[in-house]
mmCIF file of C-alpha atoms in Angstrom:
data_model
loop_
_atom_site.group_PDB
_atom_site.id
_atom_site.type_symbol
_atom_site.label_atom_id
_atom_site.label_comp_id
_atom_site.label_asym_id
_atom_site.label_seq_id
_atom_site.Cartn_x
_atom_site.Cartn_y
_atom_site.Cartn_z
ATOM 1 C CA UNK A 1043 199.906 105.863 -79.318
ATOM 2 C CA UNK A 1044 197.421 108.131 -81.347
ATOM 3 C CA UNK A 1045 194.762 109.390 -79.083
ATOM 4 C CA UNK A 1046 191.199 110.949 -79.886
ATOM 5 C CA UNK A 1047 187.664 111.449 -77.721
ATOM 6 C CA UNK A 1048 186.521 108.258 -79.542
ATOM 7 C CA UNK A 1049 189.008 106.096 -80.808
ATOM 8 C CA UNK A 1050 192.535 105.262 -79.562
ATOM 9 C CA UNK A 1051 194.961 103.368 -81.642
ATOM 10 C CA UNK A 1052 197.640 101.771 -79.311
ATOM 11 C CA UNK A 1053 201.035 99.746 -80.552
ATOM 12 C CA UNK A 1054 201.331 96.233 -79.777
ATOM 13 C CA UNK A 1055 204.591 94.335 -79.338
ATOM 14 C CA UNK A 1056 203.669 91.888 -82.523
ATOM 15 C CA UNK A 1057 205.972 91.944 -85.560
ATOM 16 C CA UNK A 1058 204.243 94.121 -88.503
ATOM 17 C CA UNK A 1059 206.513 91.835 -91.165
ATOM 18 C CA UNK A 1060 205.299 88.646 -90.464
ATOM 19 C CA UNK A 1061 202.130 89.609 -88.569
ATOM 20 C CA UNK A 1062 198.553 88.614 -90.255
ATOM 21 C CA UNK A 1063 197.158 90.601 -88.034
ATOM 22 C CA UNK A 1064 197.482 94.440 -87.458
ATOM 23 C CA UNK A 1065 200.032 95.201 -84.704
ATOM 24 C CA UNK A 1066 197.166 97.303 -82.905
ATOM 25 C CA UNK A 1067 194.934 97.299 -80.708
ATOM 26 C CA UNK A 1068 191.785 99.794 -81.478
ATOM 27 C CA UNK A 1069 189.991 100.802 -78.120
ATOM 28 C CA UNK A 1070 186.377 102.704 -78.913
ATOM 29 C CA UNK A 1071 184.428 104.778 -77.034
ATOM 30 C CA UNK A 1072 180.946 104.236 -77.840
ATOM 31 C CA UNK A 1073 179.458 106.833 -75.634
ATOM 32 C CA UNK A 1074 180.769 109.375 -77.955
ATOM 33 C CA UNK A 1075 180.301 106.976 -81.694
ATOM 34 C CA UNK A 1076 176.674 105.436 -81.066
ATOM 35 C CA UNK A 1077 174.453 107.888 -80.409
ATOM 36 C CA UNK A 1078 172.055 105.561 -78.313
ATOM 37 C CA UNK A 1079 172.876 102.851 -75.331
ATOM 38 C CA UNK A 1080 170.847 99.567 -76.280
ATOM 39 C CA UNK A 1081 168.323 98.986 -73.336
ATOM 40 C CA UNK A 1082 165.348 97.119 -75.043
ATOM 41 C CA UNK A 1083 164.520 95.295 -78.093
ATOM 42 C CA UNK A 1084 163.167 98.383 -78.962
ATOM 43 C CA UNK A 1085 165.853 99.978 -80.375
ATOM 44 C CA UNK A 1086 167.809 96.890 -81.331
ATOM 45 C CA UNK A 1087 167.921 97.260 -85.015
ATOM 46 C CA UNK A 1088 169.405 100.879 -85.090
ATOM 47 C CA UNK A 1089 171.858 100.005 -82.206
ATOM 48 C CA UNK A 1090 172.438 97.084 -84.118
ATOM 49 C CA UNK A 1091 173.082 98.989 -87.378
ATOM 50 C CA UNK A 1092 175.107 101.420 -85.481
ATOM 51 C CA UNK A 1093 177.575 98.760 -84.221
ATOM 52 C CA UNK A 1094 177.582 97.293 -87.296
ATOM 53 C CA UNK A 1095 179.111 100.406 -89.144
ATOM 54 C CA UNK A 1096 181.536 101.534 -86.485
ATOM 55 C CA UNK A 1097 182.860 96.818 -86.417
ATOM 56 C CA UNK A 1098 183.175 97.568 -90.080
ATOM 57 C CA UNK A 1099 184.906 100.564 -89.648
ATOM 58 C CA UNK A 1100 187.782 99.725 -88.050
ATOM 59 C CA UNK A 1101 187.700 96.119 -89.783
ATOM 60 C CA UNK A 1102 186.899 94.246 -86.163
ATOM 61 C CA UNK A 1103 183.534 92.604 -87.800
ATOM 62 C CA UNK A 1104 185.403 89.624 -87.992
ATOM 63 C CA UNK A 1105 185.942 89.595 -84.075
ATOM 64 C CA UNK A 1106 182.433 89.279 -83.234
ATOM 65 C CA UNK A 1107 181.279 86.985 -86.411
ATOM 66 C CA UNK A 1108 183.557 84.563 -85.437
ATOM 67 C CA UNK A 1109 185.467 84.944 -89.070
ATOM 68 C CA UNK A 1110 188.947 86.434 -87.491
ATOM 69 C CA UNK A 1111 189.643 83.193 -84.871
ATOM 70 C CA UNK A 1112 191.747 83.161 -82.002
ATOM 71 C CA UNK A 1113 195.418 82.409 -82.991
ATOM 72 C CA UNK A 1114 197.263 79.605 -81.272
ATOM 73 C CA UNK A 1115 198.740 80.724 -78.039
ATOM 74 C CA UNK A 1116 202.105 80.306 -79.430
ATOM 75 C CA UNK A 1117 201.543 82.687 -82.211
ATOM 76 C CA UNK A 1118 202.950 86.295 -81.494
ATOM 77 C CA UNK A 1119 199.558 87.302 -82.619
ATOM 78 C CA UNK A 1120 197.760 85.537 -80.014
ATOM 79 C CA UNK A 1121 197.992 88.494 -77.142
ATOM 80 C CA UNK A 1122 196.483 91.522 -80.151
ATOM 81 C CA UNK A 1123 194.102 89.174 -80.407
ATOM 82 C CA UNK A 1124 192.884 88.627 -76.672
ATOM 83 C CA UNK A 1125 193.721 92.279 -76.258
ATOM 84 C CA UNK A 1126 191.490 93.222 -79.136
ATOM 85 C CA UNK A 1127 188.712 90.977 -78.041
ATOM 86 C CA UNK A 1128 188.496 92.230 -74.858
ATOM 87 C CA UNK A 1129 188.639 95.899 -76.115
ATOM 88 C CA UNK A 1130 185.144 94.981 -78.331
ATOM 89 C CA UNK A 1131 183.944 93.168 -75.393
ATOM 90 C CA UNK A 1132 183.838 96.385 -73.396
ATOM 91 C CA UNK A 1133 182.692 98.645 -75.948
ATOM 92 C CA UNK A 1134 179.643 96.238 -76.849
ATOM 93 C CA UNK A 1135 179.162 96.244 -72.681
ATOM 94 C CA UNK A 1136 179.464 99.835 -72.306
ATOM 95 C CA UNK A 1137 177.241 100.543 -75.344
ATOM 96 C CA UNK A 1138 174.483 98.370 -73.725
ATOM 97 C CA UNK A 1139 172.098 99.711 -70.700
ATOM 98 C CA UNK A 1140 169.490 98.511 -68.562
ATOM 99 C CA UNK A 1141 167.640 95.027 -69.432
ATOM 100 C CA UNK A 1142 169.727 94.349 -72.373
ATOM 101 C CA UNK A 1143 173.012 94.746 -70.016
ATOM 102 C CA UNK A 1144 171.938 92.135 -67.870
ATOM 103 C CA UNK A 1145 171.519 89.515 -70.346
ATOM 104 C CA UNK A 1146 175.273 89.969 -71.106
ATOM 105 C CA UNK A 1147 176.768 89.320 -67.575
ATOM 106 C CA UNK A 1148 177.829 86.017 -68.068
ATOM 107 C CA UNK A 1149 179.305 86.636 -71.690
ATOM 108 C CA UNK A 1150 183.322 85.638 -71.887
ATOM 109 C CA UNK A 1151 184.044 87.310 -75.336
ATOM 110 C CA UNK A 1152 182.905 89.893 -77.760
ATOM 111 C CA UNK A 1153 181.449 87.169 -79.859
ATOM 112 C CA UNK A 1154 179.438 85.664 -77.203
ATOM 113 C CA UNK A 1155 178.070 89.010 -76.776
ATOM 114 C CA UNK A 1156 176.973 90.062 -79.871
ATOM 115 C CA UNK A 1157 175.486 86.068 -80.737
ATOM 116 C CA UNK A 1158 173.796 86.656 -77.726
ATOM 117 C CA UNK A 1159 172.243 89.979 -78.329
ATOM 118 C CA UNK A 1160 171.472 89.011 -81.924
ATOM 119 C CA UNK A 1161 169.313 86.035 -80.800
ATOM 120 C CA UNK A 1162 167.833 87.723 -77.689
ATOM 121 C CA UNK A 1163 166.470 90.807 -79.520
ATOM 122 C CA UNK A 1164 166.530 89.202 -83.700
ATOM 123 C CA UNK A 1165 164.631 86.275 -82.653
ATOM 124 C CA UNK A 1166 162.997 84.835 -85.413
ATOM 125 C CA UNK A 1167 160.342 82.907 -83.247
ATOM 126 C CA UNK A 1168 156.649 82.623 -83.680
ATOM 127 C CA UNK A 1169 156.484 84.324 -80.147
ATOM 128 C CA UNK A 1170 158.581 87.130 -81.097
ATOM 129 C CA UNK A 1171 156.377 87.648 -84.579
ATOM 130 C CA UNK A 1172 153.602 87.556 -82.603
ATOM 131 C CA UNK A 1173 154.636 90.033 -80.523
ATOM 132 C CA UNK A 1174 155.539 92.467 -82.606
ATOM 133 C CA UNK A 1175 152.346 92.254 -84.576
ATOM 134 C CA UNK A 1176 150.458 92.782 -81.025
ATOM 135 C CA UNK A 1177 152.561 95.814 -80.677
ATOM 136 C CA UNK A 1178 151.709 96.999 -84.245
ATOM 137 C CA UNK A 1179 147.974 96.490 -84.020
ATOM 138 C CA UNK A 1180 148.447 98.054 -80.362
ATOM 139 C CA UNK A 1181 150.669 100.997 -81.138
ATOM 140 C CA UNK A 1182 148.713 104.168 -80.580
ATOM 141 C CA UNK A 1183 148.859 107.882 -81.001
ATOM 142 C CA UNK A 1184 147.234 108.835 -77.840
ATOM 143 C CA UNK A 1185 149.096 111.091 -75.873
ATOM 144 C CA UNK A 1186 152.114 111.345 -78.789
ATOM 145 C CA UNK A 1187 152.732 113.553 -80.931
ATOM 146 C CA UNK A 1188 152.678 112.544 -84.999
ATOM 147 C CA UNK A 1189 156.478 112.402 -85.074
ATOM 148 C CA UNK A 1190 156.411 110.259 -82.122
ATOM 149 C CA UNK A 1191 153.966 108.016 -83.009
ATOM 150 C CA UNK A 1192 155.892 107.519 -86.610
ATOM 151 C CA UNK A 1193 158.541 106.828 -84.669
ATOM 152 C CA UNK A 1194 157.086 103.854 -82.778
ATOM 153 C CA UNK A 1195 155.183 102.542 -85.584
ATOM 154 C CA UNK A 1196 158.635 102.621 -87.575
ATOM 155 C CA UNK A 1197 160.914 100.537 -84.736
ATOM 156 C CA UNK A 1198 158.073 98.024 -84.473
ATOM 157 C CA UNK A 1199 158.261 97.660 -88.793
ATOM 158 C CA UNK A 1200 162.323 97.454 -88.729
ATOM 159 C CA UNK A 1201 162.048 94.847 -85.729
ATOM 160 C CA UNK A 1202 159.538 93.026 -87.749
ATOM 161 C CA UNK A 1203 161.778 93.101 -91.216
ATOM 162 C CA UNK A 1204 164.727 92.358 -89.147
ATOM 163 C CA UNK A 1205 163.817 89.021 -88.793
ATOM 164 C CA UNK A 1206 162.567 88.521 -92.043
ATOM 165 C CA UNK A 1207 159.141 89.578 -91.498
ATOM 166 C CA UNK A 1208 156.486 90.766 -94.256
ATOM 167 C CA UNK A 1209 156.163 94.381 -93.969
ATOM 168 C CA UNK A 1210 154.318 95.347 -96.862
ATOM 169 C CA UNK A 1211 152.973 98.681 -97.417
ATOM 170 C CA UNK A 1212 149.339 97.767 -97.615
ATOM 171 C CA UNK A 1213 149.145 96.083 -94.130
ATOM 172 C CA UNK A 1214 151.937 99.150 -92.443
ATOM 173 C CA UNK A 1215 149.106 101.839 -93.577
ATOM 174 C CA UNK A 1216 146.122 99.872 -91.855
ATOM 175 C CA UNK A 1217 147.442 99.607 -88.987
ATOM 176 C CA UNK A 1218 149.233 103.109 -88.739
ATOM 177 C CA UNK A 1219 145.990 104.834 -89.821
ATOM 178 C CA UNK A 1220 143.968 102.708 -86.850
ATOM 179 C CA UNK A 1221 147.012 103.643 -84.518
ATOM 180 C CA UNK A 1222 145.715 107.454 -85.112
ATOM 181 C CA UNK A 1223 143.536 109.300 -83.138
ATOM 182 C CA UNK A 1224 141.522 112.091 -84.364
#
């Protein structure tokens, strides 16, 4: 077993010769690889990004895409699997807080989490575009610094072009420069 703060690498029983699969199991720490806990749809995009780099990392994507299916239970490769699933499952879990947490309590797999994540917080409805275009023509400096206020004006955007939403330049500076306050 090869041990570090944030990842650990630990042997599995399966045979590496006429395995498909790696004969591993990779066990993350997200407290210590994504440098912020998912509470809100707020920050859903970078979290999202975040998780999305580390899956790739490691080559898990697959796990939580549903492109890397279960094996049959017969298949030597069938325990990895469950033991890998259940590995991302608590990493995605542990690298979720408040509100968003919640939502995931009656998830069975890592896929079931992130599908469920993805839909809650990248919802492509009318009611979630709406939203976020209340919160742009809402979002205000008062009280915030410049960096700050950047800051929310630029999660709103990313939310926005996350689900496919225009966010073209002209329409980001209007309501940025009423969003000031002088």
């Amino acid at each position: 077993m090869t041990e570090s703060n944030e990842v650990t690498v630990m042997s599995s029983s399966a045979n590496p010769a006429t395995s498909s699969f790696p004969p591993q199991v990779i066990s993350m720490n997200t407290a210590t690889l994504i440098p912020q806990k998912l509470s809100t749809g707020g920050n859903y995009s970078m979290w999202s990004s975040h998780m999305t780099n580390l899956l790739l990392g490691y080559d898990l994507m697959g796990f939580v895409d549903g492109t890397h299916l279960c094996p049959p239970t017969n298949d030597p490769d069938y325990k990895v699997w469950i033991r890998q699933g259940r590995q991302l499952l608590l990493a995605i879990q542990t690298a979720v807080a408040g509100p968003a947490g919640s939502i995931l309590s009656r998830c069975k797999n890592a896929e079931e989490t992130w599908c469920k994540l993805k839909t809650t917080y990248a919802n492509k409805s009318i009611t979630r575009i709406v939203g976020l275009i209340d919160s742009l023509t809402k979002v205000s400096q008062e009280g915030k610094s410049i960096a700050e206020f950047m800051l929310s004006v630029k999660t709103i955007i990313d939310d926005l072009a996350l689900i496919g939403h225009d966010t073209s330049d002209g329409k980001i500076v209007v309501h940025t420069l009423n969003g000031l306050t002088i």
